[in-house]
PDB file of C-alpha atoms and ligand atoms in Angstrom:
ATOM      1  CA  MET A   1      11.286 -29.237 -46.006  1.00  0.00           C
ATOM      2  CA  ARG A   2       7.953 -29.853 -47.803  1.00  0.00           C
ATOM      3  CA  PHE A   3       9.036 -33.288 -49.056  1.00  0.00           C
ATOM      4  CA  GLY A   4       7.757 -35.451 -46.216  1.00  0.00           C
ATOM      5  CA  PHE A   5       4.004 -35.118 -46.543  1.00  0.00           C
ATOM      6  CA  PRO A   6       3.662 -35.772 -50.289  1.00  0.00           C
ATOM      7  CA  ALA A   7       6.239 -38.538 -49.976  1.00  0.00           C
ATOM      8  CA  ALA A   8       4.191 -40.087 -47.162  1.00  0.00           C
ATOM      9  CA  LEU A   9       1.114 -40.039 -49.403  1.00  0.00           C
ATOM     10  CA  GLY A  10       3.054 -41.867 -52.099  1.00  0.00           C
ATOM     11  CA  VAL A  11       4.284 -44.434 -49.598  1.00  0.00           C
ATOM     12  CA  LYS A  12       0.702 -45.004 -48.402  1.00  0.00           C
ATOM     13  CA  VAL A  13      -0.400 -45.652 -51.991  1.00  0.00           C
ATOM     14  CA  ALA A  14       2.368 -48.222 -52.302  1.00  0.00           C
ATOM     15  CA  PHE A  15       1.782 -49.805 -48.870  1.00  0.00           C
ATOM     16  CA  PRO A  16      -1.881 -49.205 -47.969  1.00  0.00           C
ATOM     17  CA  ASP A  17      -1.816 -51.743 -45.138  1.00  0.00           C
ATOM     18  CA  ARG A  18       1.236 -50.270 -43.397  1.00  0.00           C
ATOM     19  CA  PRO A  19       1.181 -47.334 -40.960  1.00  0.00           C
ATOM     20  CA  VAL A  20       2.783 -44.264 -42.547  1.00  0.00           C
ATOM     21  CA  VAL A  21       3.971 -41.334 -40.431  1.00  0.00           C
ATOM     22  CA  ASP A  22       5.373 -37.997 -41.615  1.00  0.00           C
ATOM     23  CA  ILE A  23       7.297 -36.097 -38.924  1.00  0.00           C
ATOM     24  CA  ALA A  24       7.210 -32.481 -40.072  1.00  0.00           C
ATOM     25  CA  GLY A  25       8.268 -29.014 -38.972  1.00  0.00           C
ATOM     26  CA  ASP A  26       5.594 -26.341 -38.703  1.00  0.00           C
ATOM     27  CA  GLY A  27       7.324 -24.416 -41.478  1.00  0.00           C
ATOM     28  CA  SER A  28       7.696 -27.458 -43.674  1.00  0.00           C
ATOM     29  CA  ILE A  29       4.096 -28.631 -43.450  1.00  0.00           C
ATOM     30  CA  GLN A  30       2.801 -25.168 -44.383  1.00  0.00           C
ATOM     31  CA  MET A  31       4.539 -25.451 -47.739  1.00  0.00           C
ATOM     32  CA  VAL A  32       2.334 -28.414 -48.651  1.00  0.00           C
ATOM     33  CA  ILE A  33      -0.598 -28.347 -46.237  1.00  0.00           C
ATOM     34  CA  GLN A  34      -3.097 -28.244 -49.108  1.00  0.00           C
ATOM     35  CA  GLU A  35      -2.210 -31.874 -49.768  1.00  0.00           C
ATOM     36  CA  PHE A  36      -4.632 -32.790 -46.993  1.00  0.00           C
ATOM     37  CA  ALA A  37      -7.172 -32.432 -49.805  1.00  0.00           C
ATOM     38  CA  THR A  38      -5.340 -35.157 -51.732  1.00  0.00           C
ATOM     39  CA  ALA A  39      -4.998 -37.320 -48.639  1.00  0.00           C
ATOM     40  CA  VAL A  40      -8.739 -37.135 -47.955  1.00  0.00           C
ATOM     41  CA  SER A  41      -9.972 -37.461 -51.528  1.00  0.00           C
ATOM     42  CA  GLU A  42      -7.642 -40.398 -52.232  1.00  0.00           C
ATOM     43  CA  ASN A  43      -8.437 -42.026 -48.878  1.00  0.00           C
ATOM     44  CA  LEU A  44      -4.823 -42.067 -47.649  1.00  0.00           C
ATOM     45  CA  PRO A  45      -4.922 -42.127 -43.826  1.00  0.00           C
ATOM     46  CA  VAL A  46      -1.356 -41.091 -43.038  1.00  0.00           C
ATOM     47  CA  MET A  47      -0.410 -39.489 -39.728  1.00  0.00           C
ATOM     48  CA  VAL A  48       1.431 -36.166 -39.722  1.00  0.00           C
ATOM     49  CA  VAL A  49       3.230 -35.298 -36.494  1.00  0.00           C
ATOM     50  CA  ILE A  50       4.051 -31.587 -36.537  1.00  0.00           C
ATOM     51  CA  MET A  51       6.943 -30.569 -34.296  1.00  0.00           C
ATOM     52  CA  ASN A  52       5.465 -27.125 -33.745  1.00  0.00           C
ATOM     53  CA  ASN A  53       8.091 -24.767 -32.345  1.00  0.00           C
ATOM     54  CA  GLY A  54       6.669 -21.583 -33.880  1.00  0.00           C
ATOM     55  CA  TRP A  55       9.856 -20.927 -35.831  1.00  0.00           C
ATOM     56  CA  LEU A  56      11.827 -21.856 -38.901  1.00  0.00           C
ATOM     57  CA  GLY A  57      13.945 -23.437 -36.242  1.00  0.00           C
ATOM     58  CA  MET A  58      17.037 -24.515 -38.110  1.00  0.00           C
ATOM     59  CA  VAL A  59      17.492 -21.038 -39.606  1.00  0.00           C
ATOM     60  CA  LYS A  60      16.752 -19.445 -36.232  1.00  0.00           C
ATOM     61  CA  GLN A  61      19.418 -21.664 -34.674  1.00  0.00           C
ATOM     62  CA  TRP A  62      21.996 -20.306 -37.098  1.00  0.00           C
ATOM     63  CA  GLN A  63      20.894 -16.723 -36.386  1.00  0.00           C
ATOM     64  CA  LYS A  64      21.222 -17.436 -32.668  1.00  0.00           C
ATOM     65  CA  LEU A  65      24.608 -19.113 -32.797  1.00  0.00           C
ATOM     66  CA  PHE A  66      26.356 -17.202 -35.577  1.00  0.00           C
ATOM     67  CA  ASN A  67      24.552 -13.846 -35.902  1.00  0.00           C
ATOM     68  CA  GLU A  68      24.201 -12.661 -32.301  1.00  0.00           C
ATOM     69  CA  LYS A  69      20.500 -13.581 -32.082  1.00  0.00           C
ATOM     70  CA  ARG A  70      19.582 -11.128 -34.846  1.00  0.00           C
ATOM     71  CA  TYR A  71      16.419 -13.004 -35.700  1.00  0.00           C
ATOM     72  CA  SER A  72      15.017 -12.099 -39.077  1.00  0.00           C
ATOM     73  CA  SER A  73      12.045 -13.597 -40.922  1.00  0.00           C
ATOM     74  CA  THR A  74      12.194 -16.812 -38.941  1.00  0.00           C
ATOM     75  CA  GLN A  75       9.403 -16.508 -36.383  1.00  0.00           C
ATOM     76  CA  LEU A  76       6.136 -18.157 -37.397  1.00  0.00           C
ATOM     77  CA  ALA A  77       4.089 -15.949 -35.099  1.00  0.00           C
ATOM     78  CA  ASN A  78       0.817 -16.495 -36.911  1.00  0.00           C
ATOM     79  CA  ASN A  79       0.754 -20.222 -37.360  1.00  0.00           C
ATOM     80  CA  PRO A  80      -2.771 -21.493 -38.009  1.00  0.00           C
ATOM     81  CA  ASP A  81      -4.506 -23.943 -35.725  1.00  0.00           C
ATOM     82  CA  PHE A  82      -3.287 -27.064 -37.521  1.00  0.00           C
ATOM     83  CA  VAL A  83      -6.043 -29.261 -36.102  1.00  0.00           C
ATOM     84  CA  LYS A  84      -8.710 -26.914 -37.459  1.00  0.00           C
ATOM     85  CA  VAL A  85      -6.940 -26.753 -40.804  1.00  0.00           C
ATOM     86  CA  ALA A  86      -6.897 -30.558 -40.991  1.00  0.00           C
ATOM     87  CA  GLU A  87     -10.554 -30.699 -40.000  1.00  0.00           C
ATOM     88  CA  GLY A  88     -11.364 -28.159 -42.669  1.00  0.00           C
ATOM     89  CA  PHE A  89     -10.072 -30.613 -45.251  1.00  0.00           C
ATOM     90  CA  GLY A  90     -12.048 -33.517 -43.769  1.00  0.00           C
ATOM     91  CA  ALA A  91      -9.121 -34.945 -41.835  1.00  0.00           C
ATOM     92  CA  GLU A  92      -8.845 -35.151 -38.052  1.00  0.00           C
ATOM     93  CA  GLY A  93      -6.274 -34.223 -35.447  1.00  0.00           C
ATOM     94  CA  VAL A  94      -5.332 -33.411 -31.906  1.00  0.00           C
ATOM     95  CA  ARG A  95      -3.065 -30.858 -30.265  1.00  0.00           C
ATOM     96  CA  VAL A  96      -0.481 -32.077 -27.769  1.00  0.00           C
ATOM     97  CA  GLU A  97       1.037 -29.671 -25.254  1.00  0.00           C
ATOM     98  CA  LYS A  98       2.617 -32.059 -22.737  1.00  0.00           C
ATOM     99  CA  PRO A  99       4.756 -35.171 -23.280  1.00  0.00           C
ATOM    100  CA  SER A 100       2.269 -37.133 -21.178  1.00  0.00           C
ATOM    101  CA  GLU A 101      -0.416 -36.507 -23.838  1.00  0.00           C
ATOM    102  CA  LEU A 102       1.678 -37.792 -26.700  1.00  0.00           C
ATOM    103  CA  ARG A 103       1.175 -41.553 -26.439  1.00  0.00           C
ATOM    104  CA  GLU A 104      -2.618 -41.378 -26.639  1.00  0.00           C
ATOM    105  CA  ALA A 105      -2.436 -38.905 -29.520  1.00  0.00           C
ATOM    106  CA  LEU A 106      -0.099 -41.164 -31.500  1.00  0.00           C
ATOM    107  CA  GLU A 107      -2.329 -44.171 -30.874  1.00  0.00           C
ATOM    108  CA  ARG A 108      -5.350 -42.222 -32.097  1.00  0.00           C
ATOM    109  CA  GLY A 109      -3.472 -41.200 -35.201  1.00  0.00           C
ATOM    110  CA  LEU A 110      -2.196 -44.687 -35.955  1.00  0.00           C
ATOM    111  CA  ASN A 111      -5.707 -46.122 -35.623  1.00  0.00           C
ATOM    112  CA  SER A 112      -7.435 -43.383 -37.589  1.00  0.00           C
ATOM    113  CA  ASP A 113      -9.349 -44.209 -40.754  1.00  0.00           C
ATOM    114  CA  VAL A 114      -8.792 -40.698 -42.082  1.00  0.00           C
ATOM    115  CA  PRO A 115      -5.624 -38.576 -42.392  1.00  0.00           C
ATOM    116  CA  PHE A 116      -4.642 -37.384 -38.925  1.00  0.00           C
ATOM    117  CA  VAL A 117      -2.479 -34.564 -37.615  1.00  0.00           C
ATOM    118  CA  VAL A 118      -0.769 -34.530 -34.224  1.00  0.00           C
ATOM    119  CA  ASP A 119       0.106 -30.887 -33.541  1.00  0.00           C
ATOM    120  CA  ALA A 120       2.899 -31.358 -31.009  1.00  0.00           C
ATOM    121  CA  ILE A 121       3.900 -28.114 -29.305  1.00  0.00           C
ATOM    122  CA  VAL A 122       7.640 -28.207 -28.622  1.00  0.00           C
ATOM    123  CA  ASP A 123      10.082 -25.903 -26.843  1.00  0.00           C
ATOM    124  CA  PRO A 124      11.229 -23.167 -29.273  1.00  0.00           C
ATOM    125  CA  GLU A 125      14.574 -22.980 -27.470  1.00  0.00           C
ATOM    126  CA  GLU A 126      15.382 -26.614 -28.200  1.00  0.00           C
ATOM    127  CA  ASP A 127      18.126 -26.714 -30.852  1.00  0.00           C
ATOM    128  CA  VAL A 128      19.222 -29.467 -33.189  1.00  0.00           C
ATOM    129  CA  LEU A 129      22.514 -30.607 -31.739  1.00  0.00           C
ATOM    130  CA  PRO A 130      25.214 -31.728 -32.178  1.00  0.00           C
ATOM    131  CA  MET A 131      26.065 -29.670 -35.235  1.00  0.00           C
ATOM    132  CA  ILE A 132      29.183 -28.832 -37.256  1.00  0.00           C
ATOM    133  CA  PRO A 133      29.452 -25.039 -37.719  1.00  0.00           C
ATOM    134  CA  PRO A 134      30.063 -23.780 -41.262  1.00  0.00           C
ATOM    135  CA  GLY A 135      33.733 -23.585 -42.162  1.00  0.00           C
ATOM    136  CA  GLY A 136      34.686 -24.465 -38.648  1.00  0.00           C
ATOM    137  CA  ASP A 137      36.417 -27.352 -37.118  1.00  0.00           C
ATOM    138  CA  GLY A 138      34.916 -29.175 -34.229  1.00  0.00           C
ATOM    139  CA  MET A 139      31.400 -29.798 -33.178  1.00  0.00           C
ATOM    140  CA  ILE A 140      28.874 -27.839 -31.126  1.00  0.00           C
ATOM    141  CA  LYS A 141      27.535 -30.340 -28.656  1.00  0.00           C
ATOM    142  CA  GLY A 142      24.312 -30.351 -26.755  1.00  0.00           C
ATOM    143  CA  ARG A 143      21.914 -32.445 -24.817  1.00  0.00           C
ATOM    144  CA  CYS A 144      18.157 -32.750 -25.106  1.00  0.00           C
ATOM    145  CA  LYS A 145      16.510 -31.909 -21.802  1.00  0.00           C
ATOM    146  CA  TRP A 146      13.625 -34.278 -22.423  1.00  0.00           C
ATOM    147  CA  SER A 147      13.909 -37.956 -21.632  1.00  0.00           C
ATOM    148  CA  LEU A 148      11.657 -40.912 -22.286  1.00  0.00           C
ATOM    149  CA  SER A 149      10.919 -41.043 -18.564  1.00  0.00           C
ATOM    150  CA  SER A 150       8.880 -37.828 -18.982  1.00  0.00           C
ATOM    151  CA  TRP A 151       6.361 -39.883 -20.982  1.00  0.00           C
TER     152      TRP A 151
HETATM  153  C1  TPP B 201      12.170 -26.282 -49.801  1.00  0.00           C
HETATM  154  C2  TPP B 201      13.120 -25.704 -48.807  1.00  0.00           C
HETATM  155  N1  TPP B 201      13.074 -24.386 -48.524  1.00  0.00           N
HETATM  156  C3  TPP B 201      13.933 -23.860 -47.620  1.00  0.00           C
HETATM  157  C4  TPP B 201      14.859 -24.648 -46.994  1.00  0.00           C
HETATM  158  C5  TPP B 201      15.856 -24.035 -46.003  1.00  0.00           C
HETATM  159  N2  TPP B 201      15.498 -24.445 -44.665  1.00  0.00           N
HETATM  160  C6  TPP B 201      16.087 -25.507 -44.041  1.00  0.00           C
HETATM  161  S1  TPP B 201      15.463 -25.793 -42.523  1.00  0.00           S
HETATM  162  C7  TPP B 201      14.394 -24.488 -42.674  1.00  0.00           C
HETATM  163  C8  TPP B 201      13.437 -24.169 -41.558  1.00  0.00           C
HETATM  164  C9  TPP B 201      12.561 -25.360 -41.230  1.00  0.00           C
HETATM  165  O1  TPP B 201      11.540 -24.962 -40.331  1.00  0.00           O
HETATM  166  P1  TPP B 201      10.517 -26.017 -39.779  1.00  0.00           P
HETATM  167  O2  TPP B 201       9.956 -26.820 -40.887  1.00  0.00           O
HETATM  168  O3  TPP B 201       9.545 -25.294 -38.905  1.00  0.00           O
HETATM  169  O4  TPP B 201      11.434 -27.005 -38.917  1.00  0.00           O
HETATM  170  P2  TPP B 201      12.283 -26.672 -37.582  1.00  0.00           P
HETATM  171  O5  TPP B 201      13.687 -26.383 -38.038  1.00  0.00           O
HETATM  172  O6  TPP B 201      11.632 -25.509 -36.889  1.00  0.00           O
HETATM  173  O7  TPP B 201      12.190 -27.952 -36.793  1.00  0.00           O
HETATM  174  C10 TPP B 201      14.555 -23.825 -43.899  1.00  0.00           C
HETATM  175  C11 TPP B 201      13.801 -22.618 -44.321  1.00  0.00           C
HETATM  176  C12 TPP B 201      14.864 -26.025 -47.323  1.00  0.00           C
HETATM  177  N3  TPP B 201      15.720 -26.880 -46.724  1.00  0.00           N
HETATM  178  N4  TPP B 201      13.999 -26.524 -48.221  1.00  0.00           N
HETATM  179 MG1   MG B 202       9.567 -25.109 -36.838  1.00  0.00          MG
END
């Protein structure tokens, strides 16, 4: 959390001719979202793809699996409009709600001359699996319901 965006800016300074992409959670990016000011003022056109599930998802997953769904302080019910936030800093962006919209959004971001956010709305029920439970033996398995064919 919070490391990816500033790290991406540093990578872009080091490799200005290479595409640089930060894949961020909606919670993570909000810890450092003010760095869009740095990205714009220093002319660092990185792309930030926000996997926007409206939750601190990893913590929520633990509350779901190990605490009988007693969700506490994990819902990000009042997320800002990340595209408007980016635009407010002088960056650009696009919101993606369907997998079929993703390719064009990524191409726009990769070709952008200014920092660019792709606000990708994802299923809040999608967990990060497989995982090893704390102190347990064995693995909780799972399968992502999306496939590349849905592009
Ligand atoms: C700086 C920091 N604070 C807190 C944590 C604990 N933590 C790990 S994952 C997570 C939630 C991440 O939420 P988000 O960025 O929205 O990603 P998601 O899990 O929803 O994909 C938290 C609070 C951390 N790893 N690092
Ligand atoms: Mg999240």
